[in-house]
PDB file of C-alpha atoms in Angstrom:
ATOM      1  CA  UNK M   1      99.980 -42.448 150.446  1.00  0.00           C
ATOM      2  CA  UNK M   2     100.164 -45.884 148.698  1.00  0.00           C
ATOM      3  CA  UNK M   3     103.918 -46.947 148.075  1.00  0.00           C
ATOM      4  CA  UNK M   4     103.210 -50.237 147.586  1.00  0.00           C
ATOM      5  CA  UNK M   5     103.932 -50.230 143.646  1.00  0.00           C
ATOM      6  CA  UNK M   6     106.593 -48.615 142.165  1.00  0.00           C
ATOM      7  CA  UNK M   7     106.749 -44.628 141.725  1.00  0.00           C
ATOM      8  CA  UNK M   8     106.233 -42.155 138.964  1.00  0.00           C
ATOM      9  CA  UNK M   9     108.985 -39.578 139.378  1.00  0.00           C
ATOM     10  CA  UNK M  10     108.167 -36.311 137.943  1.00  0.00           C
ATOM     11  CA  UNK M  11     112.204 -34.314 138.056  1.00  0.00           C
ATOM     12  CA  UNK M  12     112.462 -30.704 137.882  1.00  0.00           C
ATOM     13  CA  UNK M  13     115.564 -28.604 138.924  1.00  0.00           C
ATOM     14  CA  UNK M  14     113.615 -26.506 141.554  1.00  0.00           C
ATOM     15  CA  UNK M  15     110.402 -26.219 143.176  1.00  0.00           C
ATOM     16  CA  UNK M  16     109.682 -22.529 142.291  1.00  0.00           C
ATOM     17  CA  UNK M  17     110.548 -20.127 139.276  1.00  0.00           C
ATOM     18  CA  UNK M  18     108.273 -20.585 135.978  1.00  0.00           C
ATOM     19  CA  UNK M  19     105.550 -21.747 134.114  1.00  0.00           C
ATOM     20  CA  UNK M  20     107.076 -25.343 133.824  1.00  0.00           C
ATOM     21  CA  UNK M  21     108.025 -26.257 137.754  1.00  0.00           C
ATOM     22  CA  UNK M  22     104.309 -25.128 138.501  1.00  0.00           C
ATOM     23  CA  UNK M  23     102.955 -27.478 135.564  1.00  0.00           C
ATOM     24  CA  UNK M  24     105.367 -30.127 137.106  1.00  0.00           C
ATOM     25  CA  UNK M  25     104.001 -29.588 140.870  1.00  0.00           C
ATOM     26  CA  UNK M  26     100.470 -29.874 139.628  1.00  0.00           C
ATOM     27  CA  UNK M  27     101.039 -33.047 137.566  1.00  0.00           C
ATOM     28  CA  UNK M  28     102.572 -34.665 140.953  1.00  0.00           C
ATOM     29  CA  UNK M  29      99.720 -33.452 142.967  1.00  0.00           C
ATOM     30  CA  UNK M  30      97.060 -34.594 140.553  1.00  0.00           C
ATOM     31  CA  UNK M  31      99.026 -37.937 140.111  1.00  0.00           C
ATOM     32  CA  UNK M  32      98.811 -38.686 144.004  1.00  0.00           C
ATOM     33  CA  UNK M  33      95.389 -37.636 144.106  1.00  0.00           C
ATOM     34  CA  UNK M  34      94.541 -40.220 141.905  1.00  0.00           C
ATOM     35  CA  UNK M  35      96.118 -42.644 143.988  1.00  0.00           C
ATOM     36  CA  UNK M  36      99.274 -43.114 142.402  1.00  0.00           C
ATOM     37  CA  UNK M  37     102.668 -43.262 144.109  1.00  0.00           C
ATOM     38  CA  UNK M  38     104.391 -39.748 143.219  1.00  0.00           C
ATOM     39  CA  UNK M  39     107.655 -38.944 144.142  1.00  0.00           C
ATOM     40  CA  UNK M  40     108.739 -35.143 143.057  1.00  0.00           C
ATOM     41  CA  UNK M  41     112.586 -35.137 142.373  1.00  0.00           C
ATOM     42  CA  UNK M  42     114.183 -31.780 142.955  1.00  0.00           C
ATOM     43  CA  UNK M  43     117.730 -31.060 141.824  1.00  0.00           C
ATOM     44  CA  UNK M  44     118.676 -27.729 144.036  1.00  0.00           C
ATOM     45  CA  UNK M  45     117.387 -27.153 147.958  1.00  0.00           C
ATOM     46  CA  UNK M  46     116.311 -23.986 146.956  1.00  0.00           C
ATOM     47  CA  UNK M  47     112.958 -23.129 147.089  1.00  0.00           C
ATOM     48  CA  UNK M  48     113.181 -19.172 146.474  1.00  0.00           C
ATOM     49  CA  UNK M  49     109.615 -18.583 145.169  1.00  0.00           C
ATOM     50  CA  UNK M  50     108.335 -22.159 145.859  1.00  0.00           C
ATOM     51  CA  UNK M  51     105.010 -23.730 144.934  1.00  0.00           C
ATOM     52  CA  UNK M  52     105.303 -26.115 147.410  1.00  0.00           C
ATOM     53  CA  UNK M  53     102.256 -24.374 149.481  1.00  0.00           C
ATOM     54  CA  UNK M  54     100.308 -25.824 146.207  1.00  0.00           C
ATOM     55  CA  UNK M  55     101.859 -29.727 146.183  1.00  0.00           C
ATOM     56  CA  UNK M  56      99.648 -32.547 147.584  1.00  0.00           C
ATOM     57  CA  UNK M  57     101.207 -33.811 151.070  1.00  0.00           C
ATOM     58  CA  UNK M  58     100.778 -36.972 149.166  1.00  0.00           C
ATOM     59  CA  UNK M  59     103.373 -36.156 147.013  1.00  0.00           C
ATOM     60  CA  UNK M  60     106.754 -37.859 148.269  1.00  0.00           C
ATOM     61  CA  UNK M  61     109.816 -35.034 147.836  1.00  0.00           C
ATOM     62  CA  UNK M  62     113.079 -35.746 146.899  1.00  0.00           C
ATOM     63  CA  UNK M  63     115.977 -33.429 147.272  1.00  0.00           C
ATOM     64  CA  UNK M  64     119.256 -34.430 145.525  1.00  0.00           C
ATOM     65  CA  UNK M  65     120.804 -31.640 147.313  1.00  0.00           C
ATOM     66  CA  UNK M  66     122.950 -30.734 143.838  1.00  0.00           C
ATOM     67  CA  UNK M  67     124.105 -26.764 143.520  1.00  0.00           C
ATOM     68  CA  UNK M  68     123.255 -26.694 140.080  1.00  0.00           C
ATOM     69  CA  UNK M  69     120.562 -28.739 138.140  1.00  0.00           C
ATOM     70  CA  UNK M  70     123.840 -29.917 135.585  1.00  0.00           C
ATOM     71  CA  UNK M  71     125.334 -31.211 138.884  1.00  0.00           C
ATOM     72  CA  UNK M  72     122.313 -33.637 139.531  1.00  0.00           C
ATOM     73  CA  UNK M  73     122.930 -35.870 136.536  1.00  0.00           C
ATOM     74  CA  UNK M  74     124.897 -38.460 139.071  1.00  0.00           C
ATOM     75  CA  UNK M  75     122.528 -38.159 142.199  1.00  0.00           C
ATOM     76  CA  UNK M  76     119.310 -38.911 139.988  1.00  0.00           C
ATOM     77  CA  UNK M  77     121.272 -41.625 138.564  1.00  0.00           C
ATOM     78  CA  UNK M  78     121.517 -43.173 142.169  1.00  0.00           C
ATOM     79  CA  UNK M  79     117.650 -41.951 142.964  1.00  0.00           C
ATOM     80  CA  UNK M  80     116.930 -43.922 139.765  1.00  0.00           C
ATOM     81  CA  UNK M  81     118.573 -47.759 140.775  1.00  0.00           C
ATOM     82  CA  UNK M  82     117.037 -47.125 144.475  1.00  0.00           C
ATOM     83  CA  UNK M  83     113.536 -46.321 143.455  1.00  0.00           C
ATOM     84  CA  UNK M  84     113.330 -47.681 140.298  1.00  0.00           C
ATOM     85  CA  UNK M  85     110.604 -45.709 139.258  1.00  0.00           C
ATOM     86  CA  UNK M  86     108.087 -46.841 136.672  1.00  0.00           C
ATOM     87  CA  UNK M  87     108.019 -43.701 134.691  1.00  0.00           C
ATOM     88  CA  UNK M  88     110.422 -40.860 134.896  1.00  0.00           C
ATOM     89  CA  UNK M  89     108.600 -37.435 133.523  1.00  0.00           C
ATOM     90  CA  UNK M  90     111.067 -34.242 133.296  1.00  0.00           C
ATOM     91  CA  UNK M  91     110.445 -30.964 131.808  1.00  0.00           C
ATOM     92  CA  UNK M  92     112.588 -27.911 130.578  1.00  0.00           C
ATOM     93  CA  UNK M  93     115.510 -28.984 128.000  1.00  0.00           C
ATOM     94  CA  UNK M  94     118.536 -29.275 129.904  1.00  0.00           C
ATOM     95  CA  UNK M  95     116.686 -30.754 132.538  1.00  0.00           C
ATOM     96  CA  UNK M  96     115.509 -33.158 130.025  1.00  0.00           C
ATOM     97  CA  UNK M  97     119.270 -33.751 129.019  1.00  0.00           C
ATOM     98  CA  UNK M  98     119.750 -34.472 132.381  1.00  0.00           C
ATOM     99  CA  UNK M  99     117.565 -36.732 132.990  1.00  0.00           C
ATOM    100  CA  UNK M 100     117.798 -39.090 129.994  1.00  0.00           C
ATOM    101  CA  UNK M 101     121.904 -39.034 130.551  1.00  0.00           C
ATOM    102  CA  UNK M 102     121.119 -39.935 134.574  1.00  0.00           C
ATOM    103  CA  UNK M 103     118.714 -42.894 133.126  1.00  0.00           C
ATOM    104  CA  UNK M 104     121.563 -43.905 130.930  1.00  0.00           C
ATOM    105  CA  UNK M 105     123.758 -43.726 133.796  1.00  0.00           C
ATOM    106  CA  UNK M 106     121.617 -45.972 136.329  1.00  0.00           C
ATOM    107  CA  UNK M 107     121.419 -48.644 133.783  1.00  0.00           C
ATOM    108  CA  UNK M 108     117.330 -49.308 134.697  1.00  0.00           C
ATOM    109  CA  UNK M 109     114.304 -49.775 132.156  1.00  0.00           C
ATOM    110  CA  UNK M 110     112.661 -46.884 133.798  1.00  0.00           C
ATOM    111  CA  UNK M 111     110.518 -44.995 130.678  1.00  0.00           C
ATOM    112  CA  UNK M 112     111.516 -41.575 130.165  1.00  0.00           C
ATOM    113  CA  UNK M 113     109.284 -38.359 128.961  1.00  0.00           C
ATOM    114  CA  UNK M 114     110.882 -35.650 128.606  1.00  0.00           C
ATOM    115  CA  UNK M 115     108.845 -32.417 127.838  1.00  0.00           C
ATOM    116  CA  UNK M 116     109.847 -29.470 125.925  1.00  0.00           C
ATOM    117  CA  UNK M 117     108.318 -26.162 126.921  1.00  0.00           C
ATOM    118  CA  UNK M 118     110.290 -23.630 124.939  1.00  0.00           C
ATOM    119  CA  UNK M 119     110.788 -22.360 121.720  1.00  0.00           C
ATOM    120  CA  UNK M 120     114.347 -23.822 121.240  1.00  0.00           C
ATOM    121  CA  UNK M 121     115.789 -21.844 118.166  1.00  0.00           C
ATOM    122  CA  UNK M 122     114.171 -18.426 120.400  1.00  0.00           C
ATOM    123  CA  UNK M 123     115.834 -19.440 123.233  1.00  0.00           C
ATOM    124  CA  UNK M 124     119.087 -20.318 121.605  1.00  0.00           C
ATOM    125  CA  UNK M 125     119.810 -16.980 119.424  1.00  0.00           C
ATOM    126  CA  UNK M 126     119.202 -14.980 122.365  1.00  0.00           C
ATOM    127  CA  UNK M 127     121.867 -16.368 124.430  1.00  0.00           C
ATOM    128  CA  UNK M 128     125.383 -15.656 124.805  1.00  0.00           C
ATOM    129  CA  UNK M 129     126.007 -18.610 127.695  1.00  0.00           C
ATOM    130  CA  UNK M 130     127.835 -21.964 126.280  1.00  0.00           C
ATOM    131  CA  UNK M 131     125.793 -24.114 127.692  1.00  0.00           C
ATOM    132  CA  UNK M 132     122.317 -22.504 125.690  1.00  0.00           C
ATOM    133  CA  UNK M 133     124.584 -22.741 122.288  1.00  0.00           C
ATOM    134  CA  UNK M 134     125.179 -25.991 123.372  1.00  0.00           C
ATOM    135  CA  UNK M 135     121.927 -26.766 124.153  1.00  0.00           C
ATOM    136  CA  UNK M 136     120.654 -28.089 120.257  1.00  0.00           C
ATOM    137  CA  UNK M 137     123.152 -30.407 119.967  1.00  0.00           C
ATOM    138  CA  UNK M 138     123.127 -32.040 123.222  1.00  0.00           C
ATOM    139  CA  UNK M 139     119.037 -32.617 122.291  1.00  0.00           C
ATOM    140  CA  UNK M 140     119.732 -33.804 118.787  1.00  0.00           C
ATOM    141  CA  UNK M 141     121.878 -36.329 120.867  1.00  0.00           C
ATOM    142  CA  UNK M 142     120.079 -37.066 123.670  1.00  0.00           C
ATOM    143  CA  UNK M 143     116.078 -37.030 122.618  1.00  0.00           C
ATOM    144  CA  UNK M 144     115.751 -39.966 120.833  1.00  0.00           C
ATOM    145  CA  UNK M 145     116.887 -42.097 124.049  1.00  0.00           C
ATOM    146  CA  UNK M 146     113.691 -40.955 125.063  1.00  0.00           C
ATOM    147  CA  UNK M 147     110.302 -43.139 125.458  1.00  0.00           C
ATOM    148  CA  UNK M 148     107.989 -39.889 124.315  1.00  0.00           C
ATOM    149  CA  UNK M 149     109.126 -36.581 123.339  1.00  0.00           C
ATOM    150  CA  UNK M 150     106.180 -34.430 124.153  1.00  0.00           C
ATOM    151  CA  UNK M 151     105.629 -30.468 123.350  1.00  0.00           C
ATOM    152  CA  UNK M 152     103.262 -27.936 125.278  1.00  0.00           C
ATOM    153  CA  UNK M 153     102.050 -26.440 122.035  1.00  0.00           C
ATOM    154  CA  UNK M 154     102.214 -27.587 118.017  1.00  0.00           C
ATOM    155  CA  UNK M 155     104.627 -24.553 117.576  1.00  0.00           C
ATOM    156  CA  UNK M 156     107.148 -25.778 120.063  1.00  0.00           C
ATOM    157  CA  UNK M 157     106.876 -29.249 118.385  1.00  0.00           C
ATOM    158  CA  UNK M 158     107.575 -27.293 114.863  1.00  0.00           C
ATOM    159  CA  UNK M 159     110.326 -25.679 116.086  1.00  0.00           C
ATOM    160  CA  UNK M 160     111.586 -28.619 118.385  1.00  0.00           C
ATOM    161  CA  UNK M 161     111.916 -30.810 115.107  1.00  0.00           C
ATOM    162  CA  UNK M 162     113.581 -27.952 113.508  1.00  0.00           C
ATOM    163  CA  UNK M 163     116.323 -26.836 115.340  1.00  0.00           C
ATOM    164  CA  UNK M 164     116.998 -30.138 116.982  1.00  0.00           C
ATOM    165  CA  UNK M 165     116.768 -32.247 113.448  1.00  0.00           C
ATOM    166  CA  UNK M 166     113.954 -34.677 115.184  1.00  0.00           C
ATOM    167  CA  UNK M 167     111.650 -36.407 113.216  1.00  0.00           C
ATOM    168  CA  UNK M 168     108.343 -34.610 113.873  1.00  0.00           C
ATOM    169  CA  UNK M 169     106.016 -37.706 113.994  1.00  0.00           C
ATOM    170  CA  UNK M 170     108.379 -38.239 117.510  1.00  0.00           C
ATOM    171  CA  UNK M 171     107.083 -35.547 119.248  1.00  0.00           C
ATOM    172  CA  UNK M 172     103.751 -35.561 120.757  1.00  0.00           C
ATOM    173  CA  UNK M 173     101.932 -32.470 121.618  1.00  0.00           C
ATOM    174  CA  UNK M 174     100.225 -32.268 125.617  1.00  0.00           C
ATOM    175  CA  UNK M 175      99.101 -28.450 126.201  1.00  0.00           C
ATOM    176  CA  UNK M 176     100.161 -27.777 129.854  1.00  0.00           C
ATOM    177  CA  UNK M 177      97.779 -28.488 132.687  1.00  0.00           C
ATOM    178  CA  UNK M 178      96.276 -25.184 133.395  1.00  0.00           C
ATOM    179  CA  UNK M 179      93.191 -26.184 134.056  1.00  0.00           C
ATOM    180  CA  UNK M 180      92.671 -26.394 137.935  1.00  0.00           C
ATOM    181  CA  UNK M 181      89.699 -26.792 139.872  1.00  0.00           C
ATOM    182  CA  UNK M 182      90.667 -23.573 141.959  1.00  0.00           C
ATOM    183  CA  UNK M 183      90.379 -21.692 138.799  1.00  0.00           C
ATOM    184  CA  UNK M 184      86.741 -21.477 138.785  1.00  0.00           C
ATOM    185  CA  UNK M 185      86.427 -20.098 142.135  1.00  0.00           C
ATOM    186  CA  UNK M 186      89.336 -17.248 141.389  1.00  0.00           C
ATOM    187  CA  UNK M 187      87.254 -16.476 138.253  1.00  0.00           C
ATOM    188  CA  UNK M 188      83.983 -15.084 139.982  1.00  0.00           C
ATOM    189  CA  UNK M 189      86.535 -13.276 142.538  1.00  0.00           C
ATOM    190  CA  UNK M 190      85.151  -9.524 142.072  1.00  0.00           C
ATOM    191  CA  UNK M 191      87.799  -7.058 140.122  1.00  0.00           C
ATOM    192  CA  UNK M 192      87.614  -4.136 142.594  1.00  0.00           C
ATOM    193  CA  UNK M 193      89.946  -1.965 140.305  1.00  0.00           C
ATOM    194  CA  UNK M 194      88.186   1.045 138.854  1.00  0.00           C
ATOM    195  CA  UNK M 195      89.722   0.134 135.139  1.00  0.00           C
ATOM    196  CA  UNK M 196      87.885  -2.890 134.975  1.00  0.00           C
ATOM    197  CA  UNK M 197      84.196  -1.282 136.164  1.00  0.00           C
ATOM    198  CA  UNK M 198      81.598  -1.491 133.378  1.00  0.00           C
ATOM    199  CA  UNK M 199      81.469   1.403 131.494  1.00  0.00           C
ATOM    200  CA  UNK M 200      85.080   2.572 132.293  1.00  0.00           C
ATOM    201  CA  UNK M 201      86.988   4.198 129.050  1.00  0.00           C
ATOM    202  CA  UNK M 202      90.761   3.290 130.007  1.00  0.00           C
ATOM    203  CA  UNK M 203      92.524   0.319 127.569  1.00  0.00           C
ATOM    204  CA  UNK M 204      93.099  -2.612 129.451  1.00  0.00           C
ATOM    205  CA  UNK M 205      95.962  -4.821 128.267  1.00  0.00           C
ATOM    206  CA  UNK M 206      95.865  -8.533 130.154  1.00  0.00           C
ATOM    207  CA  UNK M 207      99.305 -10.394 130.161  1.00  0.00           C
ATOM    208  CA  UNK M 208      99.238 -13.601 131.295  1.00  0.00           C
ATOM    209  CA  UNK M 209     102.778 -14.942 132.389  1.00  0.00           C
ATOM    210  CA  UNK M 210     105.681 -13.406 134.028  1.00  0.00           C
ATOM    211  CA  UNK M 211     107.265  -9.919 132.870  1.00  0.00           C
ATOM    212  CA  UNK M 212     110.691 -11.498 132.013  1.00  0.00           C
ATOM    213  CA  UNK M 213     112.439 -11.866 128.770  1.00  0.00           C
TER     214      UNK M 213
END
């Protein structure tokens, strides 16, 4: 892997879980496949339900060893002066938080994306834990230190601007990177399951996600 220019860190708080540290995974393995230093900054050491069977060995990892993702605000700091990455991408809100007060912290010109996957004012009424209450004001404070504010989708944007009070011309919309060459080849799988034969009379409904709240 090249490392003779200056990294793109892509900061997450876990290598497994959702939607979002998968998105994040592929974005560092499609990075370093393009030929682009990539380091993959990882908050917590654990890697219950990991993707990393699906990261690029190209892809540099970097554990910050912290027990919580709030707890990594002062190790990604340090990451941040040693590295001095060119770009610093994070995704998920309070990661985001995190990550734009650990830039702050370091004192580098490292540009910062943050990217907001969630519909905030969803995710904030149905939660009784302080630190999801807390969570629009701590954005309305912290986004605009960003470089770009980006959104998977122009309803997240909508609602981002909303709840947060962010000017919606800020906030750029990127759909996530679904899209993966092994897609096409899982696609012309057979579906062996008598429901789905031709001709079969039983309703069929496809969810596509996790069954979690």
């Amino acid at each position: 892997m090249r490392r003779d220019s200056a990294p793109i860190a892509l900061f997450t708080a876990t290598m497994g879980g959702g939607g979002a540290e998968r998105a994040m995974v592929r974005l560092a393995t499609g990075l370093a496949e393009r030929g682009y230093a990539a380091d993959l900054v990882v908050a917590r050491n654990n890697d219950e339900a990991s993707y990393a069977a699906e990261l690029s060995d190209r892809v540099r990892v970097i554990r910050l060893g912290a027990s919580h993702a709030l707890l990594g605000t002062s190790p990604l700091a340090r990451y941040l002066r040693h590295e001095r990455p060119r770009a610093l991408l994070a995704a998920l809100n309070y990661v985001n938080v995190i990550a734009l007060a650990a830039t702050r912290l370091a004192g580098t010109d490292t540009r910062v994306v943050v990217v907001e996957h969630n519909t905030l004012s969803v995710q904030n009424g149905r939660s009784s834990q302080w630190r999801e209450r807390l969570l629009p004001a701590l954005i309305r404070r912290t986004y605009p230190w960003a470089d770009v504010i980006v959104a998977v989708s122009d309803g997240v944007a909508d609602d981002l601007a909303r709840t947060a009070a962010l000017a919606r011309e800020r906030i750029t919309v990127i759909n996530n990177p679904v899209i993966v060459p092994d897609m096409t080849a899982m696609a012309r799988e057979p579906c062996e399951h008598p429901w789905l034969r031709p001709g079969h009379s039983v309703p069929v409904a496809l969810a596509v996600g996790r069954l979690t709240p």
